[in-house]
Tab-separated table of C-alpha atoms in Angstrom:
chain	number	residue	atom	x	y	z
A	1	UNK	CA	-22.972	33.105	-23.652
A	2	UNK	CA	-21.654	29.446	-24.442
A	3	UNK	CA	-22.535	27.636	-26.946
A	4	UNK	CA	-23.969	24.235	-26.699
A	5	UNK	CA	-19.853	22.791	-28.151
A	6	UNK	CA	-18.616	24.759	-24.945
A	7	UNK	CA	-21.037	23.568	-22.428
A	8	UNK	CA	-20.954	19.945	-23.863
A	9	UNK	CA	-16.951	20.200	-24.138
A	10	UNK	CA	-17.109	21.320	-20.144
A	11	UNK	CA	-19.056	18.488	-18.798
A	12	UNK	CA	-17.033	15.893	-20.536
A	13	UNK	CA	-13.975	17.488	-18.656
A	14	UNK	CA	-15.989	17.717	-15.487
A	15	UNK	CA	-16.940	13.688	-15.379
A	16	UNK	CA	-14.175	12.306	-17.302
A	17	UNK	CA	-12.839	9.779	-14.849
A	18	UNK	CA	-8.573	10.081	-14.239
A	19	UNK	CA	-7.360	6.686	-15.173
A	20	UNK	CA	-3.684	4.946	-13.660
A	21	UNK	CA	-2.477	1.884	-15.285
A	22	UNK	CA	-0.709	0.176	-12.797
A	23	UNK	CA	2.605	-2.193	-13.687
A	24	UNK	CA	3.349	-4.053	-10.951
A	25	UNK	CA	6.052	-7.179	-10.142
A	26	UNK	CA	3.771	-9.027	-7.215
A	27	UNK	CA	7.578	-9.894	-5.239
A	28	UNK	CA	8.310	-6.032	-5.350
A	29	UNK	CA	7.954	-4.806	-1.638
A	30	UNK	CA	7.886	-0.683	-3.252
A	31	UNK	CA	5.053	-1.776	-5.952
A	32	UNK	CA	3.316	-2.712	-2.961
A	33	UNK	CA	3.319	0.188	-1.048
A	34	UNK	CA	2.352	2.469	-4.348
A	35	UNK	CA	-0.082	-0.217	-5.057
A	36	UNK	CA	-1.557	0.130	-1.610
A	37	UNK	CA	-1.762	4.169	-2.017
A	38	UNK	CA	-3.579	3.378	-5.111
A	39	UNK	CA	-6.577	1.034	-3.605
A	40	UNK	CA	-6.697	4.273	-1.213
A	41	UNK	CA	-7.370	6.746	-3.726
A	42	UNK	CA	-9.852	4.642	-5.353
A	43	UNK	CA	-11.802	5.372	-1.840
A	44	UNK	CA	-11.414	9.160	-1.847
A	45	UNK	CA	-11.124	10.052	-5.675
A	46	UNK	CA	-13.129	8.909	-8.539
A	47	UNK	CA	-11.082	7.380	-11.038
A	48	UNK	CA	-10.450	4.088	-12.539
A	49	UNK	CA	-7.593	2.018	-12.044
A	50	UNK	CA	-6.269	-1.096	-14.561
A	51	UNK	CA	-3.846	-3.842	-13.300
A	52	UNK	CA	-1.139	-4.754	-15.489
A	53	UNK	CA	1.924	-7.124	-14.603
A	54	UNK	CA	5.709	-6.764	-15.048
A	55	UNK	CA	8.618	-8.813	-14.451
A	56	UNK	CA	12.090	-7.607	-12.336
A	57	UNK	CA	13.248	-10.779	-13.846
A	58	UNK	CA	12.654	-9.421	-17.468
A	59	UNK	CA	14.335	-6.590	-16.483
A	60	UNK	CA	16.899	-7.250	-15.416
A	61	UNK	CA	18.059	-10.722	-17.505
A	62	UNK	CA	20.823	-9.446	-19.402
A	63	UNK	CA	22.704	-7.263	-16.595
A	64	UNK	CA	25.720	-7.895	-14.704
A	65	UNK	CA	23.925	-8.367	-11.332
A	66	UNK	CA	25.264	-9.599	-7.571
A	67	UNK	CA	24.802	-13.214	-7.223
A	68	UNK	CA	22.417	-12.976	-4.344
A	69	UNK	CA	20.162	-10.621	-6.200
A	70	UNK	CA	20.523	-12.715	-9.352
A	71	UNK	CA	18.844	-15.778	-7.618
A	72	UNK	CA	16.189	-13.913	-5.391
A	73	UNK	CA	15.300	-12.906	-9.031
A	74	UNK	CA	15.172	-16.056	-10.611
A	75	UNK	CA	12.716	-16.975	-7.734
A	76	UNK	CA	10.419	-14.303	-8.098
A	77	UNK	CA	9.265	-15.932	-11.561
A	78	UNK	CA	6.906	-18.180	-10.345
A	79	UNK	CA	4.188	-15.355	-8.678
A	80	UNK	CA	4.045	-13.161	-11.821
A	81	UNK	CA	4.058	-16.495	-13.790
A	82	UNK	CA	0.717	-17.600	-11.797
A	83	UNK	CA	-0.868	-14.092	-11.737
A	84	UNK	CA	-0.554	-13.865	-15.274
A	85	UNK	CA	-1.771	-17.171	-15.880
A	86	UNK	CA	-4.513	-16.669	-13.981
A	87	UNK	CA	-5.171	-13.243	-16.214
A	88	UNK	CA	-4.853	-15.605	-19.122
A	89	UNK	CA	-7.589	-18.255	-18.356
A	90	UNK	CA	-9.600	-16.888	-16.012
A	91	UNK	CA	-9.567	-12.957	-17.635
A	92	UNK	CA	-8.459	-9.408	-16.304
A	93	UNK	CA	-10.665	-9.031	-13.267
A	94	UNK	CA	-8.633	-11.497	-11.053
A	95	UNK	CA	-5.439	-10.016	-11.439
A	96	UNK	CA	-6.027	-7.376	-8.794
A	97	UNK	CA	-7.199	-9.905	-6.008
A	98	UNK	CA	-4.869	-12.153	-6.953
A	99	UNK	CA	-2.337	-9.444	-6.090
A	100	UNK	CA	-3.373	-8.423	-3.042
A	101	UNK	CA	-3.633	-11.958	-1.718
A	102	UNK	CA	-0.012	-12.701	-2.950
A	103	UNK	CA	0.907	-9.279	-1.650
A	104	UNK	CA	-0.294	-9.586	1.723
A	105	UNK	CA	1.287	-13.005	2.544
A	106	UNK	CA	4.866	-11.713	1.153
A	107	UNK	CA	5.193	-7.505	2.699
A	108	UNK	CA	3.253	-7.270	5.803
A	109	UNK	CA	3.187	-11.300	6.494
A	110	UNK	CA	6.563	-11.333	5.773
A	111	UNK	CA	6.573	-14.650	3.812
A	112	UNK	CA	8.547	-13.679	0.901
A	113	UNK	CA	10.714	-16.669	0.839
A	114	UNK	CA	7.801	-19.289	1.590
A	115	UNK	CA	6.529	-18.394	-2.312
A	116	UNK	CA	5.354	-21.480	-3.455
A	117	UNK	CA	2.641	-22.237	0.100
A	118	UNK	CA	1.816	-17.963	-0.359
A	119	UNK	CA	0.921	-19.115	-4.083
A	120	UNK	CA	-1.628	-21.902	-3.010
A	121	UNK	CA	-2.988	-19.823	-0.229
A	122	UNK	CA	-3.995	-16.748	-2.091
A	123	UNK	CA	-5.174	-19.098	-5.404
A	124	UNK	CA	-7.700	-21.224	-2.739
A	125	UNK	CA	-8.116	-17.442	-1.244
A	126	UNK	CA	-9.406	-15.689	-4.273
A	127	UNK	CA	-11.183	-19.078	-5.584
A	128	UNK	CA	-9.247	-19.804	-8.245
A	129	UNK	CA	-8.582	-23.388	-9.526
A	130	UNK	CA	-5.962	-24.949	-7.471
A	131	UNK	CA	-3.872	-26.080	-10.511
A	132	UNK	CA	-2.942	-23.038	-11.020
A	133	UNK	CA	0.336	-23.549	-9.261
A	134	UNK	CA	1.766	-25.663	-12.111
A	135	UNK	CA	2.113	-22.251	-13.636
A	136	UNK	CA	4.780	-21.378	-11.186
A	137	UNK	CA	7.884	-23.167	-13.404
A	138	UNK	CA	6.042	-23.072	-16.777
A	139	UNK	CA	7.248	-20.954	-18.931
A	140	UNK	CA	3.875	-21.259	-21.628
A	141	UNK	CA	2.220	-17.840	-21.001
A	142	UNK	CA	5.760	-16.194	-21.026
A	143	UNK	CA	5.072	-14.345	-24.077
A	144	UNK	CA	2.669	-12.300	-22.774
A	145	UNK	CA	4.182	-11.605	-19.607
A	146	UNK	CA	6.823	-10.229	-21.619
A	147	UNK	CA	4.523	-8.381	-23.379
A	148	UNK	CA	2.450	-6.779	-20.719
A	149	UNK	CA	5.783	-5.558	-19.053
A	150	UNK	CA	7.263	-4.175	-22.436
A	151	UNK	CA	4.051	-2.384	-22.880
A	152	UNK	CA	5.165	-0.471	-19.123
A	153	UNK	CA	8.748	0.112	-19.829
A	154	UNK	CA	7.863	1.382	-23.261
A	155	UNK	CA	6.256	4.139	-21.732
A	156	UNK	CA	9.480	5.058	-19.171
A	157	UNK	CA	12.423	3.521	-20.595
A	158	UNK	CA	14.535	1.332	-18.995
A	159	UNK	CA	15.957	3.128	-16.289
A	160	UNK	CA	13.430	2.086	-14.039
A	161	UNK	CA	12.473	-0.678	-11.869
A	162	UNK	CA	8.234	-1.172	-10.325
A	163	UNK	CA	5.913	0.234	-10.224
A	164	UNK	CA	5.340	2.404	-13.585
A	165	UNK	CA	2.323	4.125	-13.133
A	166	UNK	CA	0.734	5.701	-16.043
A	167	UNK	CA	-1.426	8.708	-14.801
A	168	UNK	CA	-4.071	9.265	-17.857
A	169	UNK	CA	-1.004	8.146	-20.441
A	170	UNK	CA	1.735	9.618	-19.081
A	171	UNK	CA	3.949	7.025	-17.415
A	172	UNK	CA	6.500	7.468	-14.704
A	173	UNK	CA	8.442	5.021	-11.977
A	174	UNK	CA	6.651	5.189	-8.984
A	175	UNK	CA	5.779	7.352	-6.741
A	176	UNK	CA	7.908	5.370	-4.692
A	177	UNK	CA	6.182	6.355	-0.737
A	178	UNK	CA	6.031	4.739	2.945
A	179	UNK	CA	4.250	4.704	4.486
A	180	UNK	CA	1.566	4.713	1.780
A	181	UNK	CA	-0.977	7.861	3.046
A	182	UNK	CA	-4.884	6.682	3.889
A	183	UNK	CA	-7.817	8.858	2.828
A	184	UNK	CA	-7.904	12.254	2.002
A	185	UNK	CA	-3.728	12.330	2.204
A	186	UNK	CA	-4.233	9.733	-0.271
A	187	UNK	CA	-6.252	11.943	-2.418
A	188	UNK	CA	-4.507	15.009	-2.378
A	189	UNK	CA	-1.525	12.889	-3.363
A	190	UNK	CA	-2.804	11.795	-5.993
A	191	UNK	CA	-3.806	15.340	-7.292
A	192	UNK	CA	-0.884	16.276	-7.256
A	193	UNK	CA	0.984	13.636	-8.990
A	194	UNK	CA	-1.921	14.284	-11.551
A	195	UNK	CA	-1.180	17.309	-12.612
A	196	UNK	CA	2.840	16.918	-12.677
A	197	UNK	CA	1.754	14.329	-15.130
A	198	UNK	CA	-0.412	16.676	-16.985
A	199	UNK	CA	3.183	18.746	-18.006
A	200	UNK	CA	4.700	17.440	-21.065
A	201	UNK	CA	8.086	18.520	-20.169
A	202	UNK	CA	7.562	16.970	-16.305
A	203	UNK	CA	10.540	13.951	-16.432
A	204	UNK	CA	11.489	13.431	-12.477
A	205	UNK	CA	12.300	14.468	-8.707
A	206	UNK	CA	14.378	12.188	-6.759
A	207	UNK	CA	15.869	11.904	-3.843
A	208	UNK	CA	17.635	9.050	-1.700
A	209	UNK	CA	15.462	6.977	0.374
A	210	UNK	CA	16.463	6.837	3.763
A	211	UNK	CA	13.939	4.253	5.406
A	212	UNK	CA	12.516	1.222	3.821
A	213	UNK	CA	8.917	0.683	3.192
A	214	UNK	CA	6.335	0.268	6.405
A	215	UNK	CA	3.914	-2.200	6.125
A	216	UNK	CA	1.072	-0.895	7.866
């Protein structure tokens, strides 16, 4: 027979919701994809998901980088700049549909380079104040920006690039996935990644990507 510790000790396990913190750089076409996995196991599984930003700029401002990835990384300032604004004044709930407006105009609409008209578009989108934008070459709320993305890579390292995905505290890079799986793929996914997670000793499996993401 249980006692009433057991029983009460099982139903906390039973409806304890699994939690992901998400890290995400909005200009990141592979934090999309993961991202968009994500809003599909919200669907499927029960578990509650928090938004957090980080910054490919940040890390990656003191390596010896190609030129041409250098400056498509001093351009991709300005959207995490504005989302986390936005977090700033306007509080945690609009970073997520911030995101996917953002996201939406720059993977699948393909208007990565066109980052300052996405910005306005997705701000009037989500009905956020329009001055928003001025955020785009401020550097003001950098210090939390930089915050909020050392608070992801001090759960990985910095070995890594986006997403981090912590899976009820234990952080990894990625998954990194395309095309991202819809419904119950989604969720069985997710299960799985789950209970690598749930291994203390679980660090990686890797291997080289041989298409690039599908924006479907």
């Amino acid at each position: 027979m249980s006692t009433a510790t057991e029983t009460a000790a099982s139903t906390t396990r039973e409806t304890a919701k699994d939690v992901a913190d998400f890290w995400f750089d909005p200009a990141c076409p592979w934090a999309w994809m993961t991202s968009r996995w994500i809003s599909e196991v919200e669907k499927v599984r029960d578990i509650t998901v928090r938004w957090h930003i980080m910054s490919l700029s940040v890390l990656n401002e003191d390596r010896d980088l190609d030129p041409g990835y250098r400056e498509l990384l001093d351009k991709s300032w300005g959207p995490v700049r504005v989302i986390n604004a936005a977090r700033e004044l306007h509080g945690e709930e609009v970073v997520k549909p911030l995101y996917d407006a953002i996201g939406t105009r720059f993977h699948p609409g393909g208007r990565g380079k066109d980052r300052h008209n996405v910005l306005v578009e997705a701000l009037a989108e989500v009905g956020l104040p329009a001055d928003l934008i001025r955020f785009e070459d401020s550097d003001e709320f950098d210090e939390s920006l930089r915050a909020s993305h050392a608070e992801g890579i001090s759960l990985v390292g910095e070995d890594v690039g986006t997403p981090v995905v912590a899976f009820n505290g234990t952080a990894f890079f990625g998954p990194v996935i395309t095309p991202a799986p819809k419904g119950e793929e989604a969720g069985r996914l997710w299960d799985g990644v789950v209970t690598v997670a749930s291994y203390p000793g679980f660090y990686e499996i890797k291997r080289t990507r041989k298409q690039g993401p599908i924006f479907d």
